[in-house]
Amino acid sequence: MEDQLETDGAETRAVPRKRQARGERRISDILAAAARVLAVQGYEKTTTNAIAAEAGISPGSLYQYFRNKDEIAAELAATYAEGLRAAHEAAFDLTDVALLTPGETIDRVVDPILAFNLANPGFKALHARPDMPPGLVAAARPIHEALLGRVTGLLEARFPGRSSVELHLAARLMIQVFQAAMPSITAAEPEDRPAIITEVKRMLSAYVRELADR
Amino acid sequence: MEDQLETDGAETRAVPRKRQARGERRISDILAAAARVLAVQGYEKTTTNAIAAEAGISPGSLYQYFRNKDEIAAELAATYAEGLRAAHEAAFDLTDVALLTPGETIDRVVDPILAFNLANPGFKALHARPDMPPGLVAAARPIHEALLGRVTGLLEARFPGRSSVELHLAARLMIQVFQAAMPSITAAEPEDRPAIITEVKRMLSAYVRELADR
DNA sequence: AAAGAATGCGAGCGATCACTCGTGTTTGTC
DNA sequence: GACAAACACGAGTGATCGCTCGCATTCTTT
C-alpha cells in the first residue's frame, strides 16, 4: 500500500525519494533519543512512544523514518559498530602490536571499549541485554565478531604455536569477563571505577600469563 | 474482598486457612512449569497463561496459589536459594577449608554452582537476566549476597592481612567471571563444556595467584 | 448427607504498546 | 504562486497480557 515494497522484494526501507535536510536531522534526533531511553529502560521496556516523546516528536513521525522499533535499534547498533571500530582502529594503527607488553596490549584493547561504553550508555543496552528479538541479536553480532576476531588475532600474534581453537576460546572468555564487569563499572560512582577497572585488567593479565606458562 | 489482607497490614499471601494436599501438589507443579518456561523465554516474555498451560491448569487456578507473576518468580527464587545453599553446604561441611589448595577450593565453590545451574535451567533466567522488576531483583539478592559472602570469607581465610574491601572486590569479580561464562557453558554441547569449564577455572586460579603475589 | 471451604475453570476486563491513518503543514521545484 | 513531495500530527486500532469474576466441582468436616 505504501512505498515500502519497491522493485526488489528484499527488505527495503520506507525511504522517500528525496530526503530533506530536516528529515536527516530528525533521524539523528530519534537515534539519540532512542539511545537515551534504551540506556535506562532496556530494549523491551522502551516504548516507541517514549522514544518519540524524548525526541520531541509525535509517534506517527517516528514511523516516517523507521519501519518499526527493531529498525531503530538496528540502526543504532550500526552506528555503534562503526564508532567502536573507529575507536579501536585509532588505538592500534600507530603501533606494532608485537612491541607492546601484555599489559599494554590489554590497555590498548580495553580502554577504548571502556571509554566507548561510558560515553555511549545505550551501547550496552543493545549488547549486554538478552531481551531482544532474534533479528536484533543478529544485528548486534557483527560488533561481537569483530571484537572476537581482533582479540583472537592478538593472542595468535603472542602465542604463535597455539591452536586456533584454544586461542579462540581464550579470547571469548576474556571478552565475556570484560562484559560481565562492565555493568559494575557503569553502576559505580566515577571515583570508584578505577579500582574496578584495575582489578579487571589484573584478572585479564593473570590469565594471559597463565596462558603463556601453560 | 477475599482473604488477602489479614490482620497485619503487611504483604500477606492469599493463603487459605487449610491447604489441601492437592493444592500443595499444584504449587509444585506450577513452580516446575514456571521454571521450564522461564528457562527458555526469560522473565518478561514468560506469560502467566503460558505457565498455566505448561502446568496443565487454567489461568484462574494459577491465581489460586499466587497473587501475581512476581510472586511465582520470587517463590521459585526462594526454592533455588535454598537448593544452592544446601549444595554448597554439602560441599564444605566435611573439610577444613584451610587444608585445600587454591585449585581445590575453586573446585569446591564452582562445581556445585555449575551442577546446580545445569540441573536447574530456570535458575539463570532469574539471576543473569536484567529484565525483571525491582521487586524481583530484590528477591534474588539474598542468593547473590550469600555467595559473595562465602567467597569473600574464603579469600579472607587465605589472605588474612588484606583489607576487606579489596577482597570483597576480588570476590565479586570472580563471581562475575563465573556468571559471564555460564551462558556459554549451558549453550554449548555437553561434550564441549569441560573445555570451557577448565578455562574458567584456570582464569580464576591465575587471578588468585596474582592476588597472592600482589 | 449436608454444609462450608478449597480447588478449578475460562471468558473477559482493563491496561499497555507497536503501529496506522486521515489530515494538516512545511519545503523544494518550476 | 502553484503543485507535489516530504514532514508532522495524535487519536485510534488491533493485539497482547496480567489478572478477575462468577460459577462449577471436589474435598473435608460434622
CSV table of C-alpha atoms (C1' of nucleotides) in Angstrom, one decimal:
chain,number,residue,atom,x,y,z
A,1,MET,CA,0.0,0.0,0.0
A,2,GLU,CA,2.8,2.4,0.8
A,3,ASP,CA,6.2,2.9,-0.5
A,4,GLN,CA,7.7,0.0,1.5
A,5,LEU,CA,8.0,-2.7,-1.1
A,6,GLU,CA,9.9,-1.4,-4.0
A,7,THR,CA,11.0,-3.2,-7.2
A,8,ASP,CA,13.2,-5.7,-5.3
A,9,GLY,CA,11.4,-7.9,-2.9
A,10,ALA,CA,14.1,-7.7,-0.2
A,11,GLU,CA,14.0,-5.8,3.0
A,12,THR,CA,13.7,-2.2,1.7
A,13,ARG,CA,13.2,0.9,3.8
A,14,ALA,CA,10.4,3.4,3.8
A,15,VAL,CA,12.7,5.9,2.2
A,16,PRO,CA,11.3,8.9,0.4
A,17,ARG,CA,12.7,9.6,-3.0
A,18,LYS,CA,14.4,12.7,-1.7
A,19,ARG,CA,15.1,13.1,2.0
A,20,GLN,CA,15.1,16.7,3.2
A,21,ALA,CA,17.7,18.2,5.5
A,22,ARG,CA,15.1,18.4,8.2
A,23,GLY,CA,14.5,14.7,7.8
A,24,GLU,CA,18.2,13.9,8.2
A,25,ARG,CA,18.2,15.9,11.4
A,26,ARG,CA,15.1,14.1,12.7
A,27,ILE,CA,16.8,10.8,12.2
A,28,SER,CA,19.8,11.8,14.3
A,29,ASP,CA,17.4,13.2,16.9
A,30,ILE,CA,15.5,10.0,17.0
A,31,LEU,CA,18.6,7.8,17.3
A,32,ALA,CA,20.0,10.0,20.0
A,33,ALA,CA,16.7,9.9,21.9
A,34,ALA,CA,16.4,6.1,21.5
A,35,ALA,CA,19.9,5.7,22.9
A,36,ARG,CA,19.0,7.7,25.9
A,37,VAL,CA,15.8,5.8,26.6
A,38,LEU,CA,17.4,2.4,25.9
A,39,ALA,CA,20.2,3.2,28.2
A,40,VAL,CA,17.9,3.4,31.2
A,41,GLN,CA,15.0,1.2,30.2
A,42,GLY,CA,16.4,-1.6,28.2
A,43,TYR,CA,15.0,-2.8,24.9
A,44,GLU,CA,11.7,-4.4,25.9
A,45,LYS,CA,10.7,-1.7,28.3
A,46,THR,CA,11.5,1.1,25.9
A,47,THR,CA,8.3,2.1,24.2
A,48,THR,CA,8.2,3.7,20.8
A,49,ASN,CA,6.0,6.5,22.2
A,50,ALA,CA,8.7,7.2,24.8
A,51,ILE,CA,11.3,7.5,22.1
A,52,ALA,CA,9.1,9.8,20.2
A,53,ALA,CA,8.5,11.9,23.3
A,54,GLU,CA,12.1,12.0,24.1
A,55,ALA,CA,12.9,13.2,20.6
A,56,GLY,CA,10.1,15.8,20.9
A,57,ILE,CA,8.0,14.4,18.0
A,58,SER,CA,4.8,12.5,17.6
A,59,PRO,CA,4.5,8.7,17.4
A,60,GLY,CA,3.5,9.0,13.8
A,61,SER,CA,6.6,10.9,12.8
A,62,LEU,CA,8.8,8.2,14.2
A,63,TYR,CA,7.4,5.9,11.6
A,64,GLN,CA,8.1,8.4,8.9
A,65,TYR,CA,11.8,7.4,9.3
A,66,PHE,CA,11.8,3.9,10.7
A,67,ARG,CA,9.6,1.0,9.8
A,68,ASN,CA,9.4,-0.4,13.3
A,69,LYS,CA,11.1,-0.4,16.7
A,70,ASP,CA,13.6,-3.1,15.7
A,71,GLU,CA,14.8,-0.9,12.9
A,72,ILE,CA,15.6,1.9,15.2
A,73,ALA,CA,17.7,-0.4,17.4
A,74,ALA,CA,19.4,-1.9,14.4
A,75,GLU,CA,20.3,1.5,13.0
A,76,LEU,CA,21.6,2.5,16.4
A,77,ALA,CA,23.6,-0.8,16.6
A,78,ALA,CA,25.1,0.0,13.2
A,79,THR,CA,26.1,3.4,14.4
A,80,TYR,CA,27.7,2.0,17.5
A,81,ALA,CA,29.6,-0.7,15.5
A,82,GLU,CA,31.1,2.0,13.3
A,83,GLY,CA,32.1,4.1,16.3
A,84,LEU,CA,33.7,1.3,18.1
A,85,ARG,CA,35.5,0.1,15.1
A,86,ALA,CA,36.9,3.6,14.6
A,87,ALA,CA,37.9,3.9,18.2
A,88,HIS,CA,39.8,0.6,18.0
A,89,GLU,CA,41.5,1.5,14.8
A,90,ALA,CA,42.7,4.7,16.3
A,91,ALA,CA,44.2,2.9,19.2
A,92,PHE,CA,46.1,0.4,17.0
A,93,ASP,CA,47.2,2.0,13.9
A,94,LEU,CA,50.2,3.8,15.3
A,95,THR,CA,52.0,0.9,16.9
A,96,ASP,CA,53.2,-2.5,16.1
A,97,VAL,CA,51.4,-4.8,18.5
A,98,ALA,CA,54.4,-7.1,18.9
A,99,LEU,CA,56.3,-4.4,20.6
A,100,LEU,CA,53.8,-4.0,23.4
A,101,THR,CA,53.9,-5.8,26.7
A,102,PRO,CA,50.9,-7.9,27.6
A,103,GLY,CA,49.7,-5.3,30.0
A,104,GLU,CA,49.9,-2.6,27.4
A,105,THR,CA,48.1,-4.7,24.9
A,106,ILE,CA,45.3,-5.2,27.3
A,107,ASP,CA,45.1,-1.4,27.9
A,108,ARG,CA,45.0,-0.9,24.2
A,109,VAL,CA,42.0,-3.2,23.8
A,110,VAL,CA,40.2,-2.4,27.0
A,111,ASP,CA,40.5,1.3,27.3
A,112,PRO,CA,38.8,2.2,24.0
A,113,ILE,CA,35.8,-0.1,24.7
A,114,LEU,CA,35.6,1.1,28.2
A,115,ALA,CA,35.6,4.7,27.1
A,116,PHE,CA,33.1,3.9,24.4
A,117,ASN,CA,30.8,2.2,26.9
A,118,LEU,CA,30.9,5.1,29.3
A,119,ALA,CA,30.4,7.7,26.6
A,120,ASN,CA,27.5,5.7,25.0
A,121,PRO,CA,25.3,4.4,27.7
A,122,GLY,CA,22.9,3.0,25.2
A,123,PHE,CA,25.6,0.7,23.8
A,124,LYS,CA,25.4,-2.0,26.5
A,125,ALA,CA,21.6,-2.0,26.4
A,126,LEU,CA,22.0,-3.3,22.9
A,127,HIS,CA,24.6,-5.9,23.6
A,128,ALA,CA,24.6,-7.0,27.2
A,129,ARG,CA,20.8,-7.5,27.3
A,130,PRO,CA,19.2,-10.7,26.4
A,131,ASP,CA,15.7,-9.3,26.0
A,132,MET,CA,15.9,-8.6,22.3
A,133,PRO,CA,14.2,-10.3,19.4
A,134,PRO,CA,16.4,-12.7,17.3
A,135,GLY,CA,16.6,-10.3,14.5
A,136,LEU,CA,18.2,-7.7,16.7
A,137,VAL,CA,20.7,-10.1,18.2
A,138,ALA,CA,21.8,-10.8,14.6
A,139,ALA,CA,22.2,-7.1,14.0
A,140,ALA,CA,24.5,-6.8,17.0
A,141,ARG,CA,26.5,-9.8,16.1
A,142,PRO,CA,29.0,-8.1,13.7
A,143,ILE,CA,30.3,-6.0,16.6
A,144,HIS,CA,30.9,-9.1,18.7
A,145,GLU,CA,32.5,-10.9,15.8
A,146,ALA,CA,34.8,-8.1,15.0
A,147,LEU,CA,36.0,-7.8,18.6
A,148,LEU,CA,36.4,-11.5,19.0
A,149,GLY,CA,38.5,-11.6,15.8
A,150,ARG,CA,40.6,-8.7,17.0
A,151,VAL,CA,41.4,-10.3,20.3
A,152,THR,CA,42.0,-13.7,18.8
A,153,GLY,CA,44.4,-12.1,16.4
A,154,LEU,CA,46.3,-10.5,19.2
A,155,LEU,CA,46.6,-13.8,21.1
A,156,GLU,CA,47.7,-15.6,17.9
A,157,ALA,CA,50.4,-12.9,17.5
A,158,ARG,CA,51.6,-13.5,21.0
A,159,PHE,CA,51.3,-17.3,21.1
A,160,PRO,CA,52.1,-18.4,17.5
A,161,GLY,CA,52.3,-22.1,18.3
A,162,ARG,CA,48.9,-22.5,20.0
A,163,SER,CA,45.9,-23.9,18.3
A,164,SER,CA,43.4,-21.5,16.9
A,165,VAL,CA,40.6,-23.2,18.8
A,166,GLU,CA,42.3,-22.8,22.1
A,167,LEU,CA,43.0,-19.1,21.5
A,168,HIS,CA,39.5,-18.5,20.2
A,169,LEU,CA,38.1,-19.9,23.4
A,170,ALA,CA,40.5,-17.8,25.5
A,171,ALA,CA,39.6,-14.7,23.6
A,172,ARG,CA,35.9,-15.3,24.1
A,173,LEU,CA,36.3,-15.8,27.8
A,174,MET,CA,38.3,-12.6,28.1
A,175,ILE,CA,35.7,-10.7,26.3
A,176,GLN,CA,33.0,-12.2,28.5
A,177,VAL,CA,34.8,-11.2,31.6
A,178,PHE,CA,35.0,-7.6,30.4
A,179,GLN,CA,31.3,-7.6,29.5
A,180,ALA,CA,30.4,-9.0,32.9
A,181,ALA,CA,32.4,-6.3,34.7
A,182,MET,CA,31.0,-3.5,32.6
A,183,PRO,CA,27.7,-3.1,34.4
A,184,SER,CA,29.5,-2.8,37.7
A,185,ILE,CA,31.7,-0.2,36.3
A,186,THR,CA,28.9,2.0,34.9
A,187,ALA,CA,26.9,1.5,38.0
A,188,ALA,CA,29.7,2.5,40.3
A,189,GLU,CA,30.4,6.1,41.3
A,190,PRO,CA,33.0,7.6,38.9
A,191,GLU,CA,35.6,7.7,41.7
A,192,ASP,CA,35.2,4.0,42.4
A,193,ARG,CA,35.6,3.0,38.8
A,194,PRO,CA,39.4,3.0,38.5
A,195,ALA,CA,39.7,0.4,41.2
A,196,ILE,CA,37.3,-2.0,39.4
A,197,ILE,CA,39.0,-1.4,36.1
A,198,THR,CA,42.4,-2.1,37.6
A,199,GLU,CA,41.0,-5.3,39.0
A,200,VAL,CA,39.6,-6.5,35.7
A,201,LYS,CA,42.8,-5.8,34.0
A,202,ARG,CA,44.6,-7.8,36.6
A,203,MET,CA,42.3,-10.6,36.0
A,204,LEU,CA,43.0,-10.5,32.3
A,205,SER,CA,46.7,-10.1,32.7
A,206,ALA,CA,46.9,-13.0,35.1
A,207,TYR,CA,45.0,-15.1,32.6
A,208,VAL,CA,47.3,-14.2,29.8
A,209,ARG,CA,50.3,-15.1,32.0
A,210,GLU,CA,48.7,-18.4,32.7
A,211,LEU,CA,48.2,-18.9,29.0
A,212,ALA,CA,51.9,-18.2,28.4
A,213,ASP,CA,53.1,-20.6,31.2
A,214,ARG,CA,50.8,-23.4,30.1
B,1,MET,CA,-13.0,-8.9,49.2
B,2,GLU,CA,-11.1,-12.1,49.5
B,3,ASP,CA,-8.8,-13.5,52.2
B,4,GLN,CA,-5.8,-11.4,51.0
B,5,LEU,CA,-5.5,-8.7,53.7
B,6,GLU,CA,-5.3,-10.4,57.0
B,7,THR,CA,-4.9,-8.9,60.5
B,8,ASP,CA,-1.5,-7.4,59.8
B,9,GLY,CA,-1.3,-4.9,57.0
B,10,ALA,CA,1.9,-6.2,55.6
B,11,GLU,CA,2.4,-8.2,52.4
B,12,THR,CA,0.4,-11.3,53.2
B,13,ARG,CA,-0.4,-14.1,50.8
B,14,ALA,CA,-3.7,-15.4,49.5
B,15,VAL,CA,-3.4,-18.4,51.7
B,16,PRO,CA,-6.4,-20.5,52.5
B,17,ARG,CA,-6.9,-21.4,56.1
B,18,LYS,CA,-6.1,-25.0,55.4
B,19,ARG,CA,-4.3,-26.0,52.2
B,20,GLN,CA,-5.3,-29.4,50.8
B,21,ALA,CA,-2.8,-31.9,49.6
B,22,ARG,CA,-4.0,-31.3,46.1
B,23,GLY,CA,-3.1,-27.7,46.5
B,24,GLU,CA,0.4,-28.4,47.6
B,25,ARG,CA,0.9,-30.6,44.6
B,26,ARG,CA,-0.4,-27.8,42.3
B,27,ILE,CA,2.1,-25.4,43.8
B,28,SER,CA,4.9,-27.7,43.0
B,29,ASP,CA,3.5,-28.2,39.5
B,30,ILE,CA,3.2,-24.5,38.9
B,31,LEU,CA,6.7,-23.8,40.1
B,32,ALA,CA,8.2,-26.5,38.0
B,33,ALA,CA,6.2,-25.3,35.0
B,34,ALA,CA,7.3,-21.8,35.6
B,35,ALA,CA,10.9,-22.8,35.8
B,36,ARG,CA,10.6,-24.6,32.5
B,37,VAL,CA,9.0,-21.7,30.7
B,38,LEU,CA,11.3,-19.1,32.3
B,39,ALA,CA,14.4,-21.1,31.3
B,40,VAL,CA,13.6,-20.7,27.6
B,41,GLN,CA,11.6,-17.5,27.5
B,42,GLY,CA,13.1,-15.2,30.1
B,43,TYR,CA,11.1,-13.3,32.7
B,44,GLU,CA,9.3,-10.7,30.6
B,45,LYS,CA,8.4,-13.0,27.7
B,46,THR,CA,7.0,-15.6,30.0
B,47,THR,CA,3.2,-15.1,30.2
B,48,THR,CA,1.2,-16.3,33.1
B,49,ASN,CA,-1.1,-18.1,30.7
B,50,ALA,CA,1.9,-20.0,29.3
B,51,ILE,CA,2.8,-21.1,32.8
B,52,ALA,CA,-0.7,-22.2,33.5
B,53,ALA,CA,-0.8,-24.1,30.2
B,54,GLU,CA,2.6,-25.7,30.9
B,55,ALA,CA,1.3,-26.7,34.3
B,56,GLY,CA,-1.9,-28.1,32.7
B,57,ILE,CA,-4.3,-25.8,34.6
B,58,SER,CA,-6.4,-22.7,33.8
B,59,PRO,CA,-5.2,-19.2,34.2
B,60,GLY,CA,-7.6,-18.7,37.0
B,61,SER,CA,-6.2,-21.6,39.0
B,62,LEU,CA,-2.8,-20.0,38.9
B,63,TYR,CA,-4.0,-17.2,40.9
B,64,GLN,CA,-5.5,-19.5,43.5
B,65,TYR,CA,-1.9,-20.0,44.7
B,66,PHE,CA,0.0,-17.0,43.7
B,67,ARG,CA,-1.1,-13.4,43.9
B,68,ASN,CA,0.8,-12.4,40.7
B,69,LYS,CA,3.5,-13.2,38.3
B,70,ASP,CA,6.2,-11.7,40.5
B,71,GLU,CA,5.3,-13.9,43.4
B,72,ILE,CA,5.8,-17.0,41.3
B,73,ALA,CA,9.2,-15.9,40.4
B,74,ALA,CA,10.0,-14.9,44.0
B,75,GLU,CA,8.9,-18.3,45.3
B,76,LEU,CA,11.0,-20.0,42.6
B,77,ALA,CA,14.0,-17.9,43.6
B,78,ALA,CA,13.5,-18.8,47.2
B,79,THR,CA,13.5,-22.5,46.3
B,80,TYR,CA,16.6,-22.0,44.3
B,81,ALA,CA,18.3,-20.2,47.1
B,82,GLU,CA,17.7,-23.0,49.5
B,83,GLY,CA,18.8,-25.6,46.9
B,84,LEU,CA,22.0,-23.8,46.2
B,85,ARG,CA,22.7,-23.2,49.9
B,86,ALA,CA,22.3,-26.9,50.6
B,87,ALA,CA,24.5,-27.8,47.7
B,88,HIS,CA,27.3,-25.6,48.9
B,89,GLU,CA,26.9,-26.7,52.5
B,90,ALA,CA,27.3,-30.3,51.4
B,91,ALA,CA,30.4,-29.5,49.5
B,92,PHE,CA,32.0,-27.8,52.5
B,93,ASP,CA,30.9,-29.4,55.7
B,94,LEU,CA,33.3,-32.3,55.6
B,95,THR,CA,36.6,-30.4,55.1
B,96,ASP,CA,38.6,-27.7,56.7
B,97,VAL,CA,39.0,-25.1,54.0
B,98,ALA,CA,42.5,-24.2,55.2
B,99,LEU,CA,43.7,-27.6,54.1
B,100,LEU,CA,42.7,-27.2,50.5
B,101,THR,CA,44.8,-25.9,47.7
B,102,PRO,CA,43.5,-22.9,45.9
B,103,GLY,CA,42.6,-25.1,42.9
B,104,GLU,CA,40.7,-27.4,45.1
B,105,THR,CA,38.9,-24.6,46.8
B,106,ILE,CA,37.8,-23.2,43.5
B,107,ASP,CA,36.5,-26.6,42.5
B,108,ARG,CA,34.6,-26.8,45.8
B,109,VAL,CA,32.9,-23.5,45.1
B,110,VAL,CA,32.5,-23.7,41.3
B,111,ASP,CA,31.4,-27.3,40.8
B,112,PRO,CA,28.2,-27.2,42.9
B,113,ILE,CA,27.0,-23.9,41.4
B,114,LEU,CA,27.8,-25.3,38.0
B,115,ALA,CA,25.9,-28.5,38.6
B,116,PHE,CA,23.1,-26.5,40.0
B,117,ASN,CA,22.9,-24.3,37.0
B,118,LEU,CA,22.9,-27.2,34.6
B,119,ALA,CA,20.3,-29.1,36.6
B,120,ASN,CA,18.0,-26.1,37.0
B,121,PRO,CA,17.9,-24.2,33.7
B,122,GLY,CA,15.4,-21.7,35.2
B,123,PHE,CA,18.0,-20.6,37.7
B,124,LYS,CA,19.9,-18.3,35.5
B,125,ALA,CA,16.8,-16.8,34.0
B,126,LEU,CA,16.1,-15.4,37.4
B,127,HIS,CA,19.6,-14.2,38.1
B,128,ALA,CA,21.5,-13.4,34.9
B,129,ARG,CA,18.7,-11.5,33.3
B,130,PRO,CA,18.2,-7.8,33.8
B,131,ASP,CA,14.6,-7.8,32.6
B,132,MET,CA,13.0,-8.1,36.0
B,133,PRO,CA,11.0,-5.6,38.1
B,134,PRO,CA,12.9,-4.1,41.0
B,135,GLY,CA,11.0,-6.2,43.5
B,136,LEU,CA,12.2,-9.4,41.8
B,137,VAL,CA,15.8,-8.3,41.8
B,138,ALA,CA,15.5,-7.8,45.5
B,139,ALA,CA,14.1,-11.3,45.8
B,140,ALA,CA,17.1,-12.7,44.0
B,141,ARG,CA,19.6,-10.7,46.0
B,142,PRO,CA,20.0,-13.0,49.0
B,143,ILE,CA,21.4,-15.7,46.8
B,144,HIS,CA,24.0,-13.3,45.5
B,145,GLU,CA,24.8,-11.9,48.9
B,146,ALA,CA,25.3,-15.4,50.3
B,147,LEU,CA,27.6,-16.4,47.6
B,148,LEU,CA,29.5,-13.2,47.8
B,149,GLY,CA,29.9,-13.6,51.5
B,150,ARG,CA,31.1,-17.2,51.1
B,151,VAL,CA,33.7,-16.3,48.5
B,152,THR,CA,34.9,-13.3,50.4
B,153,GLY,CA,35.2,-15.5,53.5
B,154,LEU,CA,37.3,-17.9,51.6
B,155,LEU,CA,39.6,-15.2,50.4
B,156,GLU,CA,39.9,-13.7,53.9
B,157,ALA,CA,40.9,-17.1,55.2
B,158,ARG,CA,43.6,-17.4,52.6
B,159,PHE,CA,44.8,-13.8,52.7
B,160,PRO,CA,44.4,-12.7,56.3
B,161,GLY,CA,46.3,-9.5,56.0
B,162,ARG,CA,44.3,-8.0,53.2
B,163,SER,CA,41.7,-5.3,53.5
B,164,SER,CA,38.2,-6.5,53.5
B,165,VAL,CA,37.3,-4.0,50.8
B,166,GLU,CA,40.0,-5.4,48.5
B,167,LEU,CA,38.9,-9.0,49.0
B,168,HIS,CA,35.2,-8.1,48.6
B,169,LEU,CA,36.0,-6.5,45.2
B,170,ALA,CA,38.0,-9.6,44.2
B,171,ALA,CA,35.3,-11.9,45.2
B,172,ARG,CA,32.7,-10.0,43.3
B,173,LEU,CA,34.8,-10.0,40.2
B,174,MET,CA,35.4,-13.8,40.5
B,175,ILE,CA,31.7,-14.4,40.7
B,176,GLN,CA,31.1,-12.2,37.7
B,177,VAL,CA,33.6,-14.2,35.8
B,178,PHE,CA,31.8,-17.3,36.5
B,179,GLN,CA,28.4,-15.8,35.7
B,180,ALA,CA,29.8,-14.4,32.4
B,181,ALA,CA,30.9,-17.9,31.3
B,182,MET,CA,27.7,-19.7,32.5
B,183,PRO,CA,25.6,-18.9,29.4
B,184,SER,CA,28.3,-20.2,27.1
B,185,ILE,CA,28.5,-23.4,29.1
B,186,THR,CA,24.8,-24.1,29.1
B,187,ALA,CA,24.6,-23.2,25.4
B,188,ALA,CA,27.5,-25.4,24.5
B,189,GLU,CA,27.1,-29.1,23.5
B,190,PRO,CA,27.7,-31.2,26.6
B,191,GLU,CA,30.9,-32.6,25.2
B,192,ASP,CA,32.3,-29.1,24.7
B,193,ARG,CA,31.5,-28.0,28.3
B,194,PRO,CA,34.6,-29.4,30.1
B,195,ALA,CA,36.9,-27.3,28.0
B,196,ILE,CA,35.1,-24.1,28.8
B,197,ILE,CA,34.9,-25.0,32.5
B,198,THR,CA,38.6,-25.8,32.6
B,199,GLU,CA,39.3,-22.4,31.1
B,200,VAL,CA,37.2,-20.5,33.6
B,201,LYS,CA,38.9,-22.3,36.5
B,202,ARG,CA,42.3,-21.5,35.0
B,203,MET,CA,41.4,-17.9,34.9
B,204,LEU,CA,40.2,-17.9,38.5
B,205,SER,CA,43.3,-19.8,39.6
B,206,ALA,CA,45.5,-17.4,37.8
B,207,TYR,CA,43.8,-14.5,39.4
B,208,VAL,CA,44.1,-15.9,42.9
B,209,ARG,CA,47.8,-16.4,42.3
B,210,GLU,CA,48.1,-12.9,41.2
B,211,LEU,CA,46.3,-11.9,44.4
B,212,ALA,CA,48.8,-13.8,46.4
B,213,ASP,CA,51.8,-12.3,44.6
B,214,ARG,CA,50.5,-8.8,44.9
C,1,DA,C1',-25.7,-36.2,53.8
C,2,DA,C1',-25.2,-31.6,54.3
C,3,DA,C1',-22.5,-27.5,54.6
C,4,DG,C1',-18.6,-24.9,54.0
C,5,DA,C1',-14.0,-24.5,52.4
C,6,DA,C1',-10.7,-25.3,48.9
C,7,DT,C1',-10.0,-26.0,44.2
C,8,DG,C1',-10.9,-25.4,39.3
C,9,DC,C1',-12.4,-23.1,35.2
C,10,DG,C1',-12.1,-19.9,31.1
C,11,DA,C1',-14.3,-15.9,29.1
C,12,DG,C1',-13.4,-11.4,29.5
C,13,DC,C1',-11.8,-6.8,31.6
C,14,DG,C1',-8.6,-3.1,31.7
C,15,DA,C1',-4.2,-1.5,30.6
C,16,DT,C1',-0.3,-1.3,27.6
C,17,DC,C1',2.0,-1.0,23.3
C,18,DA,C1',3.5,-1.2,18.4
C,19,DC,C1',1.9,0.8,14.8
C,20,DT,C1',-1.7,3.2,11.3
C,21,DC,C1',-4.5,6.6,9.1
C,22,DG,C1',-6.6,10.7,7.8
C,23,DT,C1',-5.5,15.1,7.7
C,24,DG,C1',-2.9,19.3,8.0
C,25,DT,C1',1.7,21.9,7.5
C,26,DT,C1',6.3,22.8,5.5
C,27,DT,C1',9.8,22.6,2.0
C,28,DG,C1',11.6,22.2,-2.6
C,29,DT,C1',10.9,23.0,-7.6
C,30,DC,C1',9.2,25.1,-11.7
D,1,DG,C1',2.5,31.3,-6.6
D,2,DA,C1',1.2,26.6,-7.7
D,3,DC,C1',1.9,22.0,-7.2
D,4,DA,C1',3.9,17.8,-5.3
D,5,DA,C1',6.6,15.6,-2.1
D,6,DA,C1',8.2,15.3,2.4
D,7,DC,C1',7.2,16.1,7.0
D,8,DA,C1',4.2,16.3,11.1
D,9,DC,C1',0.5,15.2,14.0
D,10,DG,C1',-2.2,12.4,17.6
D,11,DA,C1',-6.3,9.9,18.2
D,12,DG,C1',-7.3,5.4,17.2
D,13,DT,C1',-6.8,0.2,16.1
D,14,DG,C1',-5.7,-4.4,16.9
D,15,DA,C1',-3.1,-7.5,19.5
D,16,DT,C1',-1.1,-9.0,23.8
D,17,DC,C1',-1.0,-9.9,28.7
D,18,DG,C1',-1.7,-9.8,33.7
D,19,DC,C1',-5.3,-10.6,36.3
D,20,DT,C1',-10.5,-11.1,37.8
D,21,DC,C1',-15.1,-12.8,38.4
D,22,DG,C1',-18.9,-15.7,38.5
D,23,DC,C1',-19.8,-20.1,38.8
D,24,DA,C1',-19.0,-25.3,38.9
D,25,DT,C1',-16.7,-29.2,41.1
D,26,DT,C1',-14.2,-31.7,44.8
D,27,DC,C1',-12.7,-32.3,49.3
D,28,DT,C1',-13.1,-32.1,54.5
D,29,DT,C1',-15.7,-31.9,58.5
D,30,DT,C1',-19.5,-32.8,61.2
